[in-house]
PDB file of C-alpha atoms and ligand atoms in Angstrom:
ATOM      1  CA  MET H  14      19.578 -12.684  30.885  1.00 39.00           C
ATOM      2  CA  PRO H  15      19.804 -14.771  27.701  1.00 41.00           C
ATOM      3  CA  ALA H  16      20.689 -12.845  24.583  1.00 41.00           C
ATOM      4  CA  THR H  17      17.326 -13.547  22.971  1.00 39.00           C
ATOM      5  CA  ASP H  18      15.501 -11.734  25.779  1.00 41.00           C
ATOM      6  CA  THR H  19      17.601  -8.660  25.201  1.00 39.00           C
ATOM      7  CA  ILE H  20      16.716  -8.697  21.517  1.00 39.00           C
ATOM      8  CA  THR H  21      13.015  -9.100  22.277  1.00 38.00           C
ATOM      9  CA  THR H  22      13.080  -6.217  24.728  1.00 37.00           C
ATOM     10  CA  SER H  23      14.901  -3.844  22.396  1.00 42.00           C
ATOM     11  CA  THR H  24      12.574  -4.727  19.517  1.00 44.00           C
ATOM     12  CA  SER H  25       9.445  -4.040  21.499  1.00 45.00           C
ATOM     13  CA  THR H  26      10.928  -0.790  22.808  1.00 46.00           C
ATOM     14  CA  ARG H  27      11.643   0.290  19.265  1.00 50.00           C
ATOM     15  CA  GLN H  28       8.081  -0.570  18.230  1.00 52.00           C
ATOM     16  CA  ALA H  29       6.694   1.445  21.120  1.00 52.00           C
ATOM     17  CA  GLU H  30       8.632   4.453  19.813  1.00 64.00           C
ATOM     18  CA  GLN H  31       6.968   4.270  16.399  1.00 70.00           C
ATOM     19  CA  PRO H  32       4.897   7.329  15.583  1.00 74.00           C
ATOM     20  CA  ALA H  33       1.187   6.488  15.441  1.00 88.00           C
ATOM     21  CA  ARG H  34       0.356   6.074  11.773  1.00 97.00           C
ATOM     22  CA  ILE H  35      -2.790   7.975  10.940  1.00 96.00           C
ATOM     23  CA  ALA H  36      -4.548   7.629   7.613  1.00 98.00           C
ATOM     24  CA  THR H  37      -6.087  10.758   6.164  1.00 97.00           C
ATOM     25  CA  ARG H  38      -8.902  10.575   3.635  1.00 98.00           C
ATOM     26  CA  ARG H  39      -7.786  11.347   0.095  1.00 98.00           C
ATOM     27  CA  ARG H  40      -9.611  12.254  -3.113  1.00 98.00           C
ATOM     28  CA  LEU H  41      -8.261  10.339  -6.055  1.00 98.00           C
ATOM     29  CA  LEU H  42      -8.764  10.470  -9.811  1.00 98.00           C
ATOM     30  CA  MET H  43      -8.579   7.221 -11.763  1.00 98.00           C
ATOM     31  CA  CYS H  44      -9.156   6.143 -15.377  1.00 98.00           C
ATOM     32  CA  ARG H  45     -10.721   2.760 -16.106  1.00 98.00           C
ATOM     33  CA  PRO H  46      -8.504   0.751 -18.529  1.00 98.00           C
ATOM     34  CA  ARG H  47     -11.290   0.275 -21.080  1.00 97.00           C
ATOM     35  CA  HIS H  48      -8.957   0.962 -24.020  1.00 97.00           C
ATOM     36  CA  TYR H  49      -5.775  -0.325 -22.361  1.00 96.00           C
ATOM     37  CA  ASP H  50      -3.275  -2.258 -24.472  1.00 95.00           C
ATOM     38  CA  VAL H  51       0.426  -2.187 -25.288  1.00 97.00           C
ATOM     39  CA  THR H  52       0.492  -1.031 -28.914  1.00 96.00           C
ATOM     40  CA  TYR H  53       3.728   1.009 -28.896  1.00 98.00           C
ATOM     41  CA  SER H  54       6.886   1.126 -26.828  1.00 98.00           C
ATOM     42  CA  ILE H  55       8.040   4.266 -25.034  1.00 98.00           C
ATOM     43  CA  ASN H  56       9.730   2.604 -22.073  1.00 97.00           C
ATOM     44  CA  PRO H  57      11.713  -0.647 -21.648  1.00 97.00           C
ATOM     45  CA  TRP H  58       8.761  -2.478 -20.024  1.00 97.00           C
ATOM     46  CA  MET H  59       6.578  -2.146 -23.119  1.00 98.00           C
ATOM     47  CA  ASN H  60       6.741  -4.935 -25.679  1.00 97.00           C
ATOM     48  CA  PRO H  61       3.894  -4.644 -28.214  1.00 97.00           C
ATOM     49  CA  SER H  62       4.499  -8.167 -29.529  1.00 97.00           C
ATOM     50  CA  ARG H  63       3.524  -9.637 -26.150  1.00 96.00           C
ATOM     51  CA  SER H  64      -0.213  -9.999 -25.642  1.00 94.00           C
ATOM     52  CA  THR H  65      -2.180  -8.229 -22.912  1.00 95.00           C
ATOM     53  CA  ASP H  66      -5.315  -9.548 -21.250  1.00 96.00           C
ATOM     54  CA  ALA H  67      -7.827  -6.694 -21.296  1.00 95.00           C
ATOM     55  CA  ALA H  68     -10.318  -8.425 -18.976  1.00 97.00           C
ATOM     56  CA  LEU H  69      -7.630  -9.184 -16.400  1.00 98.00           C
ATOM     57  CA  ALA H  70      -6.265  -5.627 -16.584  1.00 97.00           C
ATOM     58  CA  LEU H  71      -9.768  -4.347 -15.839  1.00 98.00           C
ATOM     59  CA  ARG H  72     -10.280  -6.745 -12.916  1.00 98.00           C
ATOM     60  CA  GLN H  73      -6.927  -5.826 -11.380  1.00 98.00           C
ATOM     61  CA  TRP H  74      -7.654  -2.122 -11.762  1.00 98.00           C
ATOM     62  CA  GLU H  75     -11.106  -2.573 -10.176  1.00 98.00           C
ATOM     63  CA  GLN H  76      -9.483  -4.323  -7.220  1.00 98.00           C
ATOM     64  CA  LEU H  77      -7.236  -1.310  -6.679  1.00 98.00           C
ATOM     65  CA  ARG H  78     -10.204   1.088  -6.920  1.00 98.00           C
ATOM     66  CA  ASP H  79     -12.256  -1.064  -4.507  1.00 98.00           C
ATOM     67  CA  LEU H  80      -9.373  -1.103  -2.038  1.00 98.00           C
ATOM     68  CA  TYR H  81      -9.248   2.688  -2.051  1.00 98.00           C
ATOM     69  CA  LEU H  82     -13.005   2.812  -1.435  1.00 98.00           C
ATOM     70  CA  GLU H  83     -12.792   0.241   1.380  1.00 98.00           C
ATOM     71  CA  LEU H  84     -10.070   2.351   3.004  1.00 98.00           C
ATOM     72  CA  GLY H  85     -12.463   5.302   2.949  1.00 98.00           C
ATOM     73  CA  HIS H  86     -10.945   7.326   0.117  1.00 98.00           C
ATOM     74  CA  GLY H  87     -12.960   9.126  -2.528  1.00 98.00           C
ATOM     75  CA  VAL H  88     -12.448   7.985  -6.110  1.00 98.00           C
ATOM     76  CA  GLU H  89     -13.454  10.081  -9.129  1.00 98.00           C
ATOM     77  CA  GLU H  90     -13.317   8.593 -12.612  1.00 98.00           C
ATOM     78  CA  ILE H  91     -12.356  10.310 -15.851  1.00 98.00           C
ATOM     79  CA  ASN H  92     -13.771   8.808 -19.064  1.00 98.00           C
ATOM     80  CA  PRO H  93     -11.157   6.814 -20.968  1.00 98.00           C
ATOM     81  CA  VAL H  94     -10.596   7.942 -24.566  1.00 98.00           C
ATOM     82  CA  GLU H  95     -10.312   5.423 -27.371  1.00 97.00           C
ATOM     83  CA  GLY H  96      -6.881   5.414 -28.990  1.00 97.00           C
ATOM     84  CA  LEU H  97      -5.150   6.484 -25.753  1.00 98.00           C
ATOM     85  CA  PRO H  98      -4.170   3.109 -24.216  1.00 97.00           C
ATOM     86  CA  ASP H  99      -1.915   4.676 -21.541  1.00 98.00           C
ATOM     87  CA  MET H 100      -4.645   6.993 -20.249  1.00 98.00           C
ATOM     88  CA  VAL H 101      -5.217   4.493 -17.401  1.00 98.00           C
ATOM     89  CA  PHE H 102      -2.065   5.988 -15.855  1.00 98.00           C
ATOM     90  CA  ALA H 103      -3.915   8.901 -14.295  1.00 98.00           C
ATOM     91  CA  ALA H 104      -0.907  10.011 -12.256  1.00 98.00           C
ATOM     92  CA  ASN H 105       0.529  11.441 -15.449  1.00 98.00           C
ATOM     93  CA  GLY H 106      -2.540  13.594 -16.172  1.00 98.00           C
ATOM     94  CA  ALA H 107      -1.733  16.597 -13.958  1.00 98.00           C
ATOM     95  CA  THR H 108      -0.357  17.693 -10.581  1.00 98.00           C
ATOM     96  CA  VAL H 109      -2.857  19.116  -8.100  1.00 98.00           C
ATOM     97  CA  VAL H 110      -1.755  20.972  -4.970  1.00 98.00           C
ATOM     98  CA  ASP H 111      -3.859  23.442  -2.929  1.00 98.00           C
ATOM     99  CA  GLY H 112      -6.626  22.994  -5.500  1.00 98.00           C
ATOM    100  CA  LYS H 113      -4.358  24.364  -8.250  1.00 98.00           C
ATOM    101  CA  VAL H 114      -3.960  22.237 -11.364  1.00 98.00           C
ATOM    102  CA  PHE H 115      -0.643  22.131 -13.197  1.00 98.00           C
ATOM    103  CA  GLY H 116      -1.499  20.429 -16.494  1.00 98.00           C
ATOM    104  CA  ALA H 117       0.640  17.778 -18.138  1.00 98.00           C
ATOM    105  CA  ARG H 118       2.414  18.062 -21.471  1.00 98.00           C
ATOM    106  CA  PHE H 119       3.688  14.689 -22.643  1.00 98.00           C
ATOM    107  CA  ARG H 120       7.064  13.846 -24.140  1.00 98.00           C
ATOM    108  CA  HIS H 121       5.811  11.268 -26.678  1.00 98.00           C
ATOM    109  CA  ALA H 122       3.362  11.876 -29.533  1.00 98.00           C
ATOM    110  CA  GLU H 123       1.452   8.706 -28.562  1.00 98.00           C
ATOM    111  CA  ARG H 124       0.349  10.350 -25.298  1.00 98.00           C
ATOM    112  CA  THR H 125       0.102  14.080 -26.157  1.00 98.00           C
ATOM    113  CA  ALA H 126      -3.718  14.041 -26.450  1.00 98.00           C
ATOM    114  CA  GLU H 127      -3.985  12.924 -22.820  1.00 98.00           C
ATOM    115  CA  GLY H 128      -2.829  16.363 -21.593  1.00 98.00           C
ATOM    116  CA  PRO H 129      -5.875  18.301 -22.872  1.00 98.00           C
ATOM    117  CA  ALA H 130      -8.216  15.386 -22.011  1.00 98.00           C
ATOM    118  CA  TYR H 131      -7.218  15.538 -18.338  1.00 98.00           C
ATOM    119  CA  LEU H 132      -7.194  19.334 -18.291  1.00 98.00           C
ATOM    120  CA  ARG H 133     -10.764  19.392 -19.615  1.00 98.00           C
ATOM    121  CA  TRP H 134     -11.861  17.109 -16.761  1.00 98.00           C
ATOM    122  CA  PHE H 135     -10.517  19.610 -14.241  1.00 98.00           C
ATOM    123  CA  GLU H 136     -12.189  22.549 -15.979  1.00 97.00           C
ATOM    124  CA  GLU H 137     -15.495  20.675 -16.092  1.00 98.00           C
ATOM    125  CA  ASN H 138     -15.199  19.722 -12.430  1.00 98.00           C
ATOM    126  CA  GLY H 139     -14.986  23.206 -11.026  1.00 96.00           C
ATOM    127  CA  TYR H 140     -11.241  23.759 -10.778  1.00 97.00           C
ATOM    128  CA  ARG H 141     -10.560  27.466 -11.360  1.00 97.00           C
ATOM    129  CA  GLU H 142      -6.784  27.703 -11.254  1.00 98.00           C
ATOM    130  CA  VAL H 143      -5.667  25.527 -14.142  1.00 98.00           C
ATOM    131  CA  LEU H 144      -2.394  25.995 -16.036  1.00 98.00           C
ATOM    132  CA  TRP H 145      -1.597  24.617 -19.475  1.00 98.00           C
ATOM    133  CA  PRO H 146       2.198  24.401 -19.092  1.00 98.00           C
ATOM    134  CA  GLU H 147       4.882  25.644 -21.415  1.00 98.00           C
ATOM    135  CA  HIS H 148       7.381  22.842 -20.810  1.00 98.00           C
ATOM    136  CA  ILE H 149       7.089  19.072 -20.892  1.00 98.00           C
ATOM    137  CA  ASN H 150       6.030  17.518 -17.601  1.00 98.00           C
ATOM    138  CA  GLU H 151       4.288  14.189 -17.009  1.00 98.00           C
ATOM    139  CA  GLY H 152       2.237  15.099 -13.962  1.00 98.00           C
ATOM    140  CA  GLU H 153       2.653  13.187 -10.747  1.00 98.00           C
ATOM    141  CA  GLY H 154       4.753  10.667 -12.619  1.00 98.00           C
ATOM    142  CA  ASP H 155       7.580  13.148 -12.072  1.00 98.00           C
ATOM    143  CA  LEU H 156       6.212  15.687  -9.556  1.00 98.00           C
ATOM    144  CA  LEU H 157       5.746  14.205  -6.099  1.00 98.00           C
ATOM    145  CA  THR H 158       4.456  16.318  -3.223  1.00 98.00           C
ATOM    146  CA  VAL H 159       6.005  15.672   0.206  1.00 98.00           C
ATOM    147  CA  GLY H 160       4.440  17.961   2.793  1.00 98.00           C
ATOM    148  CA  ARG H 161       5.030  21.501   1.500  1.00 98.00           C
ATOM    149  CA  ARG H 162       7.803  20.519  -0.915  1.00 98.00           C
ATOM    150  CA  ILE H 163       7.695  19.057  -4.416  1.00 98.00           C
ATOM    151  CA  LEU H 164      10.284  16.513  -5.563  1.00 99.00           C
ATOM    152  CA  ALA H 165      10.669  16.717  -9.327  1.00 99.00           C
ATOM    153  CA  GLY H 166      12.183  14.107 -11.621  1.00 98.00           C
ATOM    154  CA  THR H 167      13.954  14.708 -14.908  1.00 98.00           C
ATOM    155  CA  GLY H 168      16.251  12.730 -17.184  1.00 98.00           C
ATOM    156  CA  PHE H 169      13.729  10.817 -19.297  1.00 98.00           C
ATOM    157  CA  ARG H 170      10.367  12.574 -19.503  1.00 98.00           C
ATOM    158  CA  THR H 171       9.881  15.841 -17.622  1.00 98.00           C
ATOM    159  CA  ASP H 172      11.959  18.787 -18.860  1.00 98.00           C
ATOM    160  CA  SER H 173      13.907  20.375 -15.997  1.00 98.00           C
ATOM    161  CA  ARG H 174      12.523  23.773 -17.067  1.00 98.00           C
ATOM    162  CA  ALA H 175       9.118  22.480 -15.956  1.00 98.00           C
ATOM    163  CA  HIS H 176      10.493  22.283 -12.407  1.00 98.00           C
ATOM    164  CA  ALA H 177      10.922  26.066 -12.301  1.00 98.00           C
ATOM    165  CA  GLU H 178       7.530  26.461 -13.948  1.00 98.00           C
ATOM    166  CA  ALA H 179       5.899  24.313 -11.231  1.00 98.00           C
ATOM    167  CA  GLN H 180       7.680  26.211  -8.457  1.00 98.00           C
ATOM    168  CA  GLU H 181       6.411  29.514  -9.825  1.00 98.00           C
ATOM    169  CA  PHE H 182       2.860  28.178 -10.242  1.00 98.00           C
ATOM    170  CA  PHE H 183       2.496  26.519  -6.842  1.00 98.00           C
ATOM    171  CA  GLY H 184       4.763  28.822  -4.840  1.00 98.00           C
ATOM    172  CA  LEU H 185       6.324  25.783  -3.217  1.00 98.00           C
ATOM    173  CA  PRO H 186       9.987  24.750  -3.210  1.00 98.00           C
ATOM    174  CA  VAL H 187      10.709  22.294  -6.013  1.00 98.00           C
ATOM    175  CA  THR H 188      13.737  20.024  -5.669  1.00 98.00           C
ATOM    176  CA  SER H 189      15.133  18.592  -8.919  1.00 98.00           C
ATOM    177  CA  LEU H 190      16.247  14.972  -9.024  1.00 99.00           C
ATOM    178  CA  THR H 191      17.857  13.342 -12.049  1.00 98.00           C
ATOM    179  CA  LEU H 192      16.973   9.783 -13.047  1.00 98.00           C
ATOM    180  CA  VAL H 193      19.511   7.579 -14.831  1.00 98.00           C
ATOM    181  CA  ASN H 194      17.966   4.118 -15.213  1.00 98.00           C
ATOM    182  CA  PRO H 195      15.562   3.744 -18.181  1.00 98.00           C
ATOM    183  CA  ARG H 196      13.510   1.129 -16.296  1.00 97.00           C
ATOM    184  CA  HIS H 197      12.802   3.886 -13.757  1.00 98.00           C
ATOM    185  CA  TYR H 198      11.909   6.558 -16.289  1.00 98.00           C
ATOM    186  CA  HIS H 199       9.465   8.435 -14.025  1.00 98.00           C
ATOM    187  CA  LEU H 200      10.220   9.620 -10.488  1.00 98.00           C
ATOM    188  CA  ASP H 201       7.229   7.639  -9.159  1.00 98.00           C
ATOM    189  CA  THR H 202       8.904   4.398 -10.289  1.00 98.00           C
ATOM    190  CA  ALA H 203      11.967   5.117  -8.129  1.00 98.00           C
ATOM    191  CA  LEU H 204      10.560   6.987  -5.113  1.00 98.00           C
ATOM    192  CA  ALA H 205       7.328   6.938  -3.119  1.00 98.00           C
ATOM    193  CA  VAL H 206       5.989   9.430  -0.600  1.00 98.00           C
ATOM    194  CA  LEU H 207       4.993   7.787   2.695  1.00 98.00           C
ATOM    195  CA  SER H 208       3.997  10.781   4.835  1.00 98.00           C
ATOM    196  CA  ASP H 209       4.526  14.552   4.991  1.00 97.00           C
ATOM    197  CA  ASP H 210       8.219  14.007   5.718  1.00 97.00           C
ATOM    198  CA  GLU H 211       9.060  10.417   4.802  1.00 98.00           C
ATOM    199  CA  VAL H 212       9.857   8.699   1.515  1.00 98.00           C
ATOM    200  CA  MET H 213      11.178   5.398   0.249  1.00 98.00           C
ATOM    201  CA  TYR H 214      13.448   5.186  -2.809  1.00 99.00           C
ATOM    202  CA  TYR H 215      15.941   3.242  -4.874  1.00 98.00           C
ATOM    203  CA  PRO H 216      19.271   5.145  -4.839  1.00 98.00           C
ATOM    204  CA  GLU H 217      20.675   3.465  -7.968  1.00 98.00           C
ATOM    205  CA  ALA H 218      17.940   5.080 -10.076  1.00 98.00           C
ATOM    206  CA  PHE H 219      19.461   8.538  -9.434  1.00 98.00           C
ATOM    207  CA  THR H 220      22.665  10.423 -10.277  1.00 98.00           C
ATOM    208  CA  PRO H 221      25.218  10.643  -7.431  1.00 98.00           C
ATOM    209  CA  GLY H 222      24.309  14.305  -6.862  1.00 98.00           C
ATOM    210  CA  SER H 223      20.583  13.525  -6.602  1.00 99.00           C
ATOM    211  CA  ARG H 224      21.312  10.647  -4.218  1.00 98.00           C
ATOM    212  CA  ALA H 225      23.212  13.066  -1.984  1.00 98.00           C
ATOM    213  CA  VAL H 226      20.259  15.485  -2.056  1.00 98.00           C
ATOM    214  CA  LEU H 227      17.882  12.690  -1.039  1.00 98.00           C
ATOM    215  CA  ARG H 228      20.206  11.581   1.759  1.00 98.00           C
ATOM    216  CA  SER H 229      20.354  15.081   3.173  1.00 98.00           C
ATOM    217  CA  LEU H 230      16.584  15.697   2.913  1.00 98.00           C
ATOM    218  CA  PHE H 231      15.534  12.232   4.134  1.00 98.00           C
ATOM    219  CA  PRO H 232      18.322  10.685   6.239  1.00 98.00           C
ATOM    220  CA  ASN H 233      15.929   8.030   7.601  1.00 97.00           C
ATOM    221  CA  ALA H 234      14.301   7.063   4.316  1.00 98.00           C
ATOM    222  CA  VAL H 235      13.325   3.471   3.565  1.00 98.00           C
ATOM    223  CA  ILE H 236      15.862   2.232   1.017  1.00 98.00           C
ATOM    224  CA  ALA H 237      14.627  -0.253  -1.589  1.00 98.00           C
ATOM    225  CA  THR H 238      16.701  -3.195  -2.780  1.00 98.00           C
ATOM    226  CA  ALA H 239      17.235  -3.854  -6.494  1.00 98.00           C
ATOM    227  CA  GLU H 240      14.742  -6.762  -6.233  1.00 98.00           C
ATOM    228  CA  ASP H 241      11.965  -4.597  -4.799  1.00 98.00           C
ATOM    229  CA  ALA H 242      12.654  -1.794  -7.273  1.00 98.00           C
ATOM    230  CA  ALA H 243      12.592  -4.275 -10.184  1.00 97.00           C
ATOM    231  CA  VAL H 244       9.029  -5.378  -9.366  1.00 97.00           C
ATOM    232  CA  PHE H 245       7.938  -1.701  -9.203  1.00 98.00           C
ATOM    233  CA  GLY H 246       7.653  -1.786  -5.403  1.00 98.00           C
ATOM    234  CA  LEU H 247       8.215   1.963  -5.294  1.00 98.00           C
ATOM    235  CA  ASN H 248       5.197   2.676  -7.454  1.00 98.00           C
ATOM    236  CA  ALA H 249       3.194   2.906  -4.262  1.00 98.00           C
ATOM    237  CA  PHE H 250       0.437   5.009  -2.717  1.00 98.00           C
ATOM    238  CA  SER H 251       0.373   5.916   0.979  1.00 98.00           C
ATOM    239  CA  ASP H 252      -2.471   7.534   2.932  1.00 98.00           C
ATOM    240  CA  GLY H 253      -0.178   8.009   5.917  1.00 98.00           C
ATOM    241  CA  ARG H 254      -0.937   4.574   7.327  1.00 98.00           C
ATOM    242  CA  HIS H 255      -1.798   2.113   4.555  1.00 98.00           C
ATOM    243  CA  VAL H 256       0.765   1.732   1.806  1.00 98.00           C
ATOM    244  CA  LEU H 257      -0.595   0.091  -1.349  1.00 98.00           C
ATOM    245  CA  LEU H 258       2.180  -1.445  -3.423  1.00 98.00           C
ATOM    246  CA  PRO H 259       2.833  -4.405  -5.748  1.00 98.00           C
ATOM    247  CA  THR H 260       2.432  -7.746  -3.937  1.00 98.00           C
ATOM    248  CA  ALA H 261       5.833  -8.923  -5.172  1.00 98.00           C
ATOM    249  CA  ALA H 262       7.711  -6.214  -3.238  1.00 98.00           C
ATOM    250  CA  LYS H 263       8.146  -8.358  -0.118  1.00 98.00           C
ATOM    251  CA  GLY H 264      11.252  -6.651   1.267  1.00 98.00           C
ATOM    252  CA  LEU H 265       9.620  -3.223   1.211  1.00 98.00           C
ATOM    253  CA  GLN H 266       6.506  -4.612   2.892  1.00 98.00           C
ATOM    254  CA  ALA H 267       8.613  -5.900   5.790  1.00 98.00           C
ATOM    255  CA  GLN H 268      10.464  -2.587   6.104  1.00 98.00           C
ATOM    256  CA  LEU H 269       7.203  -0.636   6.082  1.00 98.00           C
ATOM    257  CA  ARG H 270       5.646  -2.890   8.714  1.00 98.00           C
ATOM    258  CA  ALA H 271       8.695  -2.384  10.938  1.00 97.00           C
ATOM    259  CA  ARG H 272       8.068   1.364  10.748  1.00 97.00           C
ATOM    260  CA  GLY H 273       4.451   1.069  11.766  1.00 97.00           C
ATOM    261  CA  PHE H 274       2.850   1.298   8.314  1.00 98.00           C
ATOM    262  CA  GLU H 275       0.302  -1.225   7.052  1.00 98.00           C
ATOM    263  CA  PRO H 276       1.474  -2.478   3.667  1.00 98.00           C
ATOM    264  CA  VAL H 277      -1.283  -3.720   1.358  1.00 98.00           C
ATOM    265  CA  GLY H 278      -0.150  -5.845  -1.592  1.00 98.00           C
ATOM    266  CA  VAL H 279      -1.894  -5.205  -4.915  1.00 98.00           C
ATOM    267  CA  GLU H 280      -1.668  -7.370  -8.046  1.00 97.00           C
ATOM    268  CA  LEU H 281      -1.403  -5.188 -11.171  1.00 97.00           C
ATOM    269  CA  THR H 282       0.671  -7.492 -13.387  1.00 96.00           C
ATOM    270  CA  GLU H 283      -1.232  -6.640 -16.581  1.00 97.00           C
ATOM    271  CA  LEU H 284      -0.559  -2.934 -16.176  1.00 97.00           C
ATOM    272  CA  LEU H 285       3.103  -3.611 -15.424  1.00 97.00           C
ATOM    273  CA  LYS H 286       3.383  -4.689 -19.076  1.00 97.00           C
ATOM    274  CA  ALA H 287       3.057  -0.975 -19.925  1.00 97.00           C
ATOM    275  CA  GLY H 288       5.474   0.039 -17.159  1.00 97.00           C
ATOM    276  CA  GLY H 289       2.892   1.069 -14.589  1.00 97.00           C
ATOM    277  CA  SER H 290       1.433  -0.001 -11.260  1.00 98.00           C
ATOM    278  CA  VAL H 291      -0.397   1.356  -8.194  1.00 98.00           C
ATOM    279  CA  LYS H 292       0.809   4.957  -8.132  1.00 98.00           C
ATOM    280  CA  CYS H 293       0.686   5.340 -11.915  1.00 98.00           C
ATOM    281  CA  CYS H 294      -3.052   4.585 -11.800  1.00 98.00           C
ATOM    282  CA  THR H 295      -3.681   7.155  -9.078  1.00 98.00           C
ATOM    283  CA  LEU H 296      -3.799  10.949  -9.294  1.00 98.00           C
ATOM    284  CA  GLU H 297      -4.244  12.680  -5.963  1.00 98.00           C
ATOM    285  CA  LEU H 298      -6.645  15.637  -5.876  1.00 98.00           C
ATOM    286  CA  ARG H 299      -5.131  17.843  -3.202  1.00 98.00           C
ATOM    287  CA  ASP H 300      -7.902  20.339  -2.815  1.00 92.00           C
ATOM    288  CA  ARG H 301      -7.510  23.430  -0.746  1.00 81.00           C
TER     289      ARG H 301
HETATM  290  N1  LIG Y 420       3.309   3.392 -20.662  1.00 89.04           N
HETATM  291  C1  LIG Y 420       3.307   4.577 -19.875  1.00 89.04           C
HETATM  292  C2  LIG Y 420       4.452   5.475 -20.285  1.00 89.04           C
HETATM  293  O1  LIG Y 420       5.505   4.989 -20.576  1.00 89.04           O
HETATM  294  C3  LIG Y 420       3.391   4.229 -18.425  1.00 89.04           C
HETATM  295  C4  LIG Y 420       3.219   5.401 -17.515  1.00 89.04           C
HETATM  296  C5  LIG Y 420       3.349   5.032 -16.083  1.00 89.04           C
HETATM  297  N2  LIG Y 420       2.984   6.088 -15.234  1.00 89.04           N
HETATM  298  C6  LIG Y 420       3.711   6.541 -14.210  1.00 89.04           C
HETATM  299  N3  LIG Y 420       3.186   7.435 -13.426  1.00 89.04           N
HETATM  300  N4  LIG Y 420       4.940   6.132 -13.982  1.00 89.04           N
HETATM  301  O2  LIG Y 420       4.315   6.678 -20.349  1.00 89.04           O
END
């Protein structure tokens, strides 16, 4: 048998072994970028002297929202507040698991008013268990739920004491991970959750100890290259089947396809000027 046949056979066998990828319907909270702009700099992506195109930012954001709706997800919108240009990054607004809302307390003065604004939305929308936290945490930017575990980032924004606070509040194991690269200042810029037990991440964004923790928890994780990480490819949202991620992250898209996921490229270049993309714009409402 020629060598090529062997390769074809083994490839198709491997594909047949892929778990069936099943999308589950999610409820998402998003914030229209009506007041979006880059007027200050709190991460290395933000350069206030470069201009932003407000109309384009809005169109790109609407495309992401429409994609979620087309995929069958529910999208709630919180009213944007004037003077809070980063409020579009809804992921930072809270962490919601089992219908319980762990509020966000921001590191930088420019964003502190977002914490109470998001918390109010939850109170007005019938959430009963809502905690205004003691320590700094930037919501799902740094607290990512994988099945019944929470991965928690620290190093730039979220205070590691918030990890213990979240564990106590949710009653779920919280695993601390330390970030080292300022371009990956939030956990959701260096790691994405793909399913209840799978993630993809960029090892170089973490300390050696945190890398070892990730290797032991997720030995078969998708590993991102520097190129894919640099275009924010890990700032992705997965519904268990479809993985929405920046169009430019071609390597990750190929890896995801090989594992049976359906990657969907999204163009959010205007929001990348503030250091955000798909996941940053998306807060998952994990109701009970
Ligand atoms: N300009 C915002 C900041 O630096 C971007 C936040 C991005 N959000 C995220 N979930 N990573 O705070």
